[in-house]
């Protein structure tokens, strides 16, 4: 049995860049926005770097697509299966339904197949060989797994596109939908690489002309990705769409495609502000990302399906 990590040295060791193939699970609110299908595709089509063990459907609500988290989670589950099919990766990994509600108590997990799978699956790993948990949605499933089985803290590395950079407000969709889950994750001491929205993955912008030039007419996957971007924008002339979630995958793809800092984990207040405390445990925080390199790699892979 590996003890739960309690010191920064062990935590930082787990956050060090690792070459080769990483075992990963992806937690995604796949139907909430157009960026998730790009990230799912990129992950599934990168076997030279990622061994995808499972994809979890995260809850979402508070937008025009779903008015309650259960509906959002069910929509996300169906979209994950759709992207798997378009990538010709049906059955390549397990797909699990996630939480049907958000955390109501920071000490009690929300039961779900996804949370239970992560809690059980992560126990097969170790600090020397961790499971990478890429989160691109609300943190409910991840937080529930941490609450259900705290020992996985020493067996996983969480890479979460959560809030904005720590000099800005954390008031971003993935945090404000389930603030308690975000607080659990940032307070848990789990090895965490925070991937900010503004002003890091906010650079992951593309537009319809670029998409049509790079992946247009290649295959069903590419045509679908272009279509959902077109449907998202009412007027696509001289317009760009941020593909935020692609950055969370891209920053693990190649060491030269992002720059990280090590900093203390901030508190997330109930008022949705970052509260810095320099006595807290250390985490990683992405500061820069190579937009062109990530899009080029993703487009080439998508076009070869």
Short mmCIF file of C-alpha atoms in Angstrom, two decimals:
data_model
loop_
_atom_site.label_atom_id
_atom_site.label_comp_id
_atom_site.label_asym_id
_atom_site.label_seq_id
_atom_site.Cartn_x
_atom_site.Cartn_y
_atom_site.Cartn_z
CA UNK A 1 0.00 0.00 0.00
CA UNK A 2 1.30 3.47 -0.90
CA UNK A 3 0.67 6.12 1.74
CA UNK A 4 -1.19 9.27 0.73
CA UNK A 5 1.41 11.84 -0.28
CA UNK A 6 1.83 14.57 2.30
CA UNK A 7 5.01 16.36 1.22
CA UNK A 8 5.74 18.65 -1.69
CA UNK A 9 8.79 16.69 -2.81
CA UNK A 10 6.67 13.63 -3.61
CA UNK A 11 3.99 15.80 -5.19
CA UNK A 12 6.48 17.59 -7.45
CA UNK A 13 8.07 14.30 -8.44
CA UNK A 14 4.70 13.14 -9.74
CA UNK A 15 4.27 16.41 -11.64
CA UNK A 16 7.57 16.02 -13.49
CA UNK A 17 7.31 15.61 -17.25
CA UNK A 18 7.19 11.95 -18.27
CA UNK A 19 8.18 10.71 -21.70
CA UNK A 20 6.55 7.77 -23.45
CA UNK A 21 2.95 6.61 -23.35
CA UNK A 22 0.74 7.84 -20.51
CA UNK A 23 -2.29 5.98 -19.17
CA UNK A 24 -5.13 8.51 -19.14
CA UNK A 25 -8.81 8.93 -18.43
CA UNK A 26 -10.76 11.91 -19.72
CA UNK A 27 -13.57 13.61 -17.82
CA UNK A 28 -15.61 15.73 -20.24
CA UNK A 29 -18.88 17.63 -20.49
CA UNK A 30 -18.75 16.69 -24.15
CA UNK A 31 -22.05 18.24 -25.25
CA UNK A 32 -21.78 21.61 -23.57
CA UNK A 33 -19.53 23.28 -26.15
CA UNK A 34 -17.80 22.62 -29.47
CA UNK A 35 -14.30 22.38 -27.97
CA UNK A 36 -14.84 19.06 -26.17
CA UNK A 37 -15.27 17.00 -29.38
CA UNK A 38 -11.97 18.41 -30.66
CA UNK A 39 -10.21 17.39 -27.43
CA UNK A 40 -11.78 13.93 -27.34
CA UNK A 41 -10.79 13.31 -30.96
CA UNK A 42 -7.24 14.51 -30.41
CA UNK A 43 -6.83 12.26 -27.38
CA UNK A 44 -8.25 9.16 -29.08
CA UNK A 45 -6.12 9.74 -32.19
CA UNK A 46 -2.81 10.05 -30.31
CA UNK A 47 -1.92 6.47 -29.31
CA UNK A 48 1.79 7.27 -29.54
CA UNK A 49 1.35 9.39 -26.40
CA UNK A 50 -1.90 8.36 -24.69
CA UNK A 51 -3.31 4.99 -23.71
CA UNK A 52 -6.93 6.00 -23.11
CA UNK A 53 -8.42 3.75 -20.44
CA UNK A 54 -11.82 5.43 -19.99
CA UNK A 55 -13.86 8.51 -20.86
CA UNK A 56 -16.30 9.89 -18.30
CA UNK A 57 -19.39 12.00 -18.99
CA UNK A 58 -19.39 15.06 -16.74
CA UNK A 59 -22.53 16.94 -15.73
CA UNK A 60 -23.27 20.39 -17.06
CA UNK A 61 -26.10 22.89 -16.96
CA UNK A 62 -26.53 26.66 -16.70
CA UNK A 63 -26.52 27.18 -20.45
CA UNK A 64 -29.06 26.90 -23.26
CA UNK A 65 -28.18 23.27 -24.01
CA UNK A 66 -29.12 21.72 -20.67
CA UNK A 67 -31.04 23.14 -17.73
CA UNK A 68 -30.05 20.48 -15.21
CA UNK A 69 -26.82 18.50 -14.65
CA UNK A 70 -28.35 15.07 -15.27
CA UNK A 71 -29.59 16.09 -18.72
CA UNK A 72 -26.19 17.59 -19.51
CA UNK A 73 -24.40 14.44 -18.38
CA UNK A 74 -26.64 12.20 -20.49
CA UNK A 75 -26.09 14.45 -23.53
CA UNK A 76 -22.34 14.30 -22.92
CA UNK A 77 -22.42 10.51 -22.69
CA UNK A 78 -24.09 10.29 -26.10
CA UNK A 79 -21.65 12.78 -27.61
CA UNK A 80 -18.65 10.79 -26.36
CA UNK A 81 -20.02 7.70 -28.11
CA UNK A 82 -20.62 9.76 -31.25
CA UNK A 83 -17.01 11.00 -31.34
CA UNK A 84 -15.70 7.50 -30.68
CA UNK A 85 -17.63 6.29 -33.71
CA UNK A 86 -16.45 9.15 -35.94
CA UNK A 87 -12.85 8.39 -34.90
CA UNK A 88 -13.39 4.65 -35.60
CA UNK A 89 -12.52 3.97 -31.96
CA UNK A 90 -15.76 2.29 -30.84
CA UNK A 91 -15.06 0.00 -27.91
CA UNK A 92 -11.47 1.19 -27.66
CA UNK A 93 -12.01 2.28 -24.07
CA UNK A 94 -14.76 2.26 -21.49
CA UNK A 95 -17.29 5.10 -21.44
CA UNK A 96 -18.98 5.77 -18.11
CA UNK A 97 -21.88 7.96 -17.08
CA UNK A 98 -20.98 10.53 -14.45
CA UNK A 99 -22.75 12.42 -11.72
CA UNK A 100 -26.39 13.39 -12.19
CA UNK A 101 -26.04 16.28 -9.73
CA UNK A 102 -23.36 18.54 -8.31
CA UNK A 103 -21.74 18.20 -4.88
CA UNK A 104 -23.99 19.39 -2.06
CA UNK A 105 -21.45 18.56 0.65
CA UNK A 106 -17.65 18.69 0.40
CA UNK A 107 -17.41 15.51 2.47
CA UNK A 108 -19.87 13.38 0.51
CA UNK A 109 -19.29 12.11 -3.05
CA UNK A 110 -22.02 12.08 -5.66
CA UNK A 111 -22.45 8.39 -6.63
CA UNK A 112 -21.84 7.59 -10.30
CA UNK A 113 -20.32 4.92 -12.50
CA UNK A 114 -17.60 7.38 -13.52
CA UNK A 115 -16.60 8.32 -9.98
CA UNK A 116 -16.55 4.70 -8.85
CA UNK A 117 -14.56 3.64 -11.89
CA UNK A 118 -11.92 6.32 -11.28
CA UNK A 119 -11.69 5.46 -7.58
CA UNK A 120 -11.23 1.77 -8.38
CA UNK A 121 -9.06 2.13 -11.49
CA UNK A 122 -6.62 4.56 -9.89
CA UNK A 123 -5.78 2.06 -7.14
CA UNK A 124 -3.90 0.00 -9.75
CA UNK A 125 -1.37 2.82 -10.16
CA UNK A 126 1.43 4.25 -8.05
CA UNK A 127 3.41 7.48 -7.49
CA UNK A 128 6.04 6.16 -9.90
CA UNK A 129 3.43 5.18 -12.51
CA UNK A 130 0.42 7.45 -12.03
CA UNK A 131 -2.86 7.54 -13.91
CA UNK A 132 -3.37 10.88 -15.65
CA UNK A 133 -6.84 12.34 -15.19
CA UNK A 134 -7.59 15.03 -17.77
CA UNK A 135 -10.58 17.12 -16.75
CA UNK A 136 -12.30 19.47 -19.19
CA UNK A 137 -15.61 19.92 -17.39
CA UNK A 138 -17.01 20.51 -13.93
CA UNK A 139 -14.97 18.66 -11.33
CA UNK A 140 -17.82 16.63 -9.82
CA UNK A 141 -16.71 13.17 -10.95
CA UNK A 142 -13.07 13.77 -10.01
CA UNK A 143 -13.90 15.26 -6.61
CA UNK A 144 -16.30 12.40 -5.89
CA UNK A 145 -13.59 9.84 -6.64
CA UNK A 146 -11.18 11.67 -4.31
CA UNK A 147 -13.81 11.66 -1.56
CA UNK A 148 -14.71 8.03 -2.15
CA UNK A 149 -11.12 6.79 -2.10
CA UNK A 150 -8.67 9.40 -0.71
CA UNK A 151 -5.70 7.09 -1.27
CA UNK A 152 -5.82 7.73 -5.01
CA UNK A 153 -4.26 11.13 -4.29
CA UNK A 154 -0.90 9.36 -4.41
CA UNK A 155 -1.76 7.46 -7.60
CA UNK A 156 -3.10 10.08 -10.03
CA UNK A 157 -2.07 13.34 -11.65
CA UNK A 158 -5.00 15.64 -12.35
CA UNK A 159 -4.71 17.92 -15.37
CA UNK A 160 -7.73 20.20 -15.14
CA UNK A 161 -8.89 23.05 -17.33
CA UNK A 162 -10.62 24.81 -14.48
CA UNK A 163 -10.45 28.58 -14.03
CA UNK A 164 -8.55 31.59 -15.30
CA UNK A 165 -4.95 32.36 -14.40
CA UNK A 166 -4.46 33.05 -10.71
CA UNK A 167 -4.04 36.78 -11.34
CA UNK A 168 -7.63 36.84 -12.63
CA UNK A 169 -10.97 35.59 -11.35
CA UNK A 170 -11.63 31.81 -11.25
CA UNK A 171 -15.21 32.56 -12.30
CA UNK A 172 -15.20 30.12 -15.24
CA UNK A 173 -17.86 27.59 -16.27
CA UNK A 174 -15.95 24.51 -15.08
CA UNK A 175 -15.62 26.00 -11.59
CA UNK A 176 -18.82 27.94 -11.01
CA UNK A 177 -21.08 25.03 -11.98
CA UNK A 178 -19.77 23.03 -9.01
CA UNK A 179 -17.79 25.25 -6.68
CA UNK A 180 -17.67 22.63 -3.94
CA UNK A 181 -16.07 20.09 -6.30
CA UNK A 182 -13.46 22.65 -7.33
CA UNK A 183 -12.71 23.37 -3.68
CA UNK A 184 -12.31 19.65 -2.96
CA UNK A 185 -9.83 19.24 -5.82
CA UNK A 186 -7.73 22.32 -4.97
CA UNK A 187 -7.75 21.49 -1.25
CA UNK A 188 -7.05 17.75 -1.58
CA UNK A 189 -3.30 17.89 -2.15
CA UNK A 190 -3.58 15.75 -5.29
CA UNK A 191 -0.78 16.40 -7.81
CA UNK A 192 -2.52 19.00 -9.98
CA UNK A 193 -1.64 20.76 -13.19
CA UNK A 194 -4.04 23.67 -13.59
CA UNK A 195 -4.69 24.67 -17.21
CA UNK A 196 -6.08 28.22 -17.23
CA UNK A 197 -8.64 29.57 -19.67
CA UNK A 198 -7.68 33.27 -19.80
CA UNK A 199 -4.98 33.91 -20.82
CA UNK A 200 -3.58 30.53 -21.83
CA UNK A 201 -6.02 28.26 -23.65
CA UNK A 202 -7.81 31.43 -24.76
CA UNK A 203 -5.09 31.47 -27.46
CA UNK A 204 -6.52 28.26 -28.94
CA UNK A 205 -8.57 30.13 -31.54
CA UNK A 206 -9.50 28.92 -35.00
CA UNK A 207 -12.07 29.91 -37.60
CA UNK A 208 -14.14 28.36 -40.35
CA UNK A 209 -11.73 29.28 -43.21
CA UNK A 210 -8.80 27.65 -41.37
CA UNK A 211 -10.83 24.58 -40.50
CA UNK A 212 -12.03 24.16 -44.08
CA UNK A 213 -8.51 24.64 -45.40
CA UNK A 214 -6.88 22.18 -42.99
CA UNK A 215 -9.46 19.44 -42.49
CA UNK A 216 -12.35 20.22 -44.83
CA UNK A 217 -13.59 17.25 -46.86
CA UNK A 218 -11.17 14.81 -45.24
CA UNK A 219 -13.67 12.47 -43.56
CA UNK A 220 -16.84 12.33 -41.49
CA UNK A 221 -15.07 13.37 -38.28
CA UNK A 222 -13.61 16.49 -39.85
CA UNK A 223 -16.87 17.45 -41.52
CA UNK A 224 -18.67 17.06 -38.19
CA UNK A 225 -16.17 19.21 -36.32
CA UNK A 226 -16.46 21.96 -38.91
CA UNK A 227 -20.25 21.77 -38.84
CA UNK A 228 -20.52 22.23 -35.06
CA UNK A 229 -18.25 25.28 -35.21
CA UNK A 230 -20.37 26.74 -38.01
CA UNK A 231 -23.53 26.08 -36.04
CA UNK A 232 -22.06 27.76 -32.96
CA UNK A 233 -21.41 31.10 -34.65
CA UNK A 234 -24.22 33.14 -36.16
CA UNK A 235 -21.85 35.07 -38.41
CA UNK A 236 -18.58 33.28 -39.13
CA UNK A 237 -17.06 36.04 -41.29
CA UNK A 238 -13.84 37.32 -39.65
CA UNK A 239 -14.82 35.33 -36.56
CA UNK A 240 -12.78 32.98 -34.42
CA UNK A 241 -13.86 30.23 -32.03
CA UNK A 242 -11.80 29.35 -28.99
CA UNK A 243 -11.19 25.59 -28.73
CA UNK A 244 -10.24 25.79 -25.06
CA UNK A 245 -10.18 22.08 -24.22
CA UNK A 246 -7.71 21.17 -26.93
CA UNK A 247 -5.05 22.92 -24.86
CA UNK A 248 -5.52 20.56 -21.91
CA UNK A 249 -4.57 17.62 -24.12
CA UNK A 250 -1.90 19.50 -26.05
CA UNK A 251 0.06 20.57 -22.97
CA UNK A 252 0.69 16.86 -22.23
CA UNK A 253 1.55 15.96 -25.81
CA UNK A 254 4.96 17.57 -26.18
CA UNK A 255 7.13 19.17 -23.51
CA UNK A 256 8.02 22.14 -25.73
CA UNK A 257 4.39 23.05 -26.41
CA UNK A 258 3.69 24.61 -23.02
CA UNK A 259 5.44 26.33 -20.14
CA UNK A 260 4.51 25.59 -16.54
CA UNK A 261 5.19 27.21 -13.20
CA UNK A 262 5.15 25.69 -9.74
CA UNK A 263 3.10 27.67 -7.25
CA UNK A 264 1.06 27.22 -4.11
CA UNK A 265 -2.52 26.04 -4.51
CA UNK A 266 -4.94 28.91 -4.00
CA UNK A 267 -8.16 28.63 -2.08
CA UNK A 268 -11.34 29.02 -4.10
CA UNK A 269 -13.68 31.14 -2.01
CA UNK A 270 -17.45 30.80 -2.00
CA UNK A 271 -17.49 34.23 -3.64
CA UNK A 272 -15.52 32.82 -6.61
CA UNK A 273 -12.18 34.48 -6.01
CA UNK A 274 -8.69 33.03 -5.75
CA UNK A 275 -7.28 33.44 -2.23
CA UNK A 276 -3.52 32.94 -2.20
CA UNK A 277 -1.87 31.33 0.83
CA UNK A 278 1.84 30.67 0.44
CA UNK A 279 1.82 28.00 3.15
CA UNK A 280 -0.34 25.73 0.98
CA UNK A 281 0.80 22.67 -0.98
CA UNK A 282 2.40 23.11 -4.41
CA UNK A 283 0.73 22.58 -7.78
CA UNK A 284 1.63 23.17 -11.41
CA UNK A 285 0.07 25.99 -13.43
CA UNK A 286 0.36 26.35 -17.21
CA UNK A 287 1.53 29.84 -18.20
CA UNK A 288 2.00 29.57 -21.98
CA UNK A 289 0.86 27.28 -24.76
CA UNK A 290 1.97 26.78 -28.38
CA UNK A 291 -1.28 27.22 -30.23
CA UNK A 292 0.13 26.53 -33.71
CA UNK A 293 1.94 23.31 -32.78
CA UNK A 294 -1.12 21.83 -31.07
CA UNK A 295 -3.54 22.69 -33.86
CA UNK A 296 -1.14 21.40 -36.51
CA UNK A 297 -0.70 18.06 -34.75
CA UNK A 298 -4.44 17.72 -34.08
CA UNK A 299 -5.47 18.62 -37.63
CA UNK A 300 -3.01 16.18 -39.18
CA UNK A 301 -4.30 13.34 -37.00
CA UNK A 302 -7.96 14.20 -37.57
CA UNK A 303 -7.41 14.30 -41.31
CA UNK A 304 -5.98 10.78 -41.36
CA UNK A 305 -9.02 9.05 -39.83
#
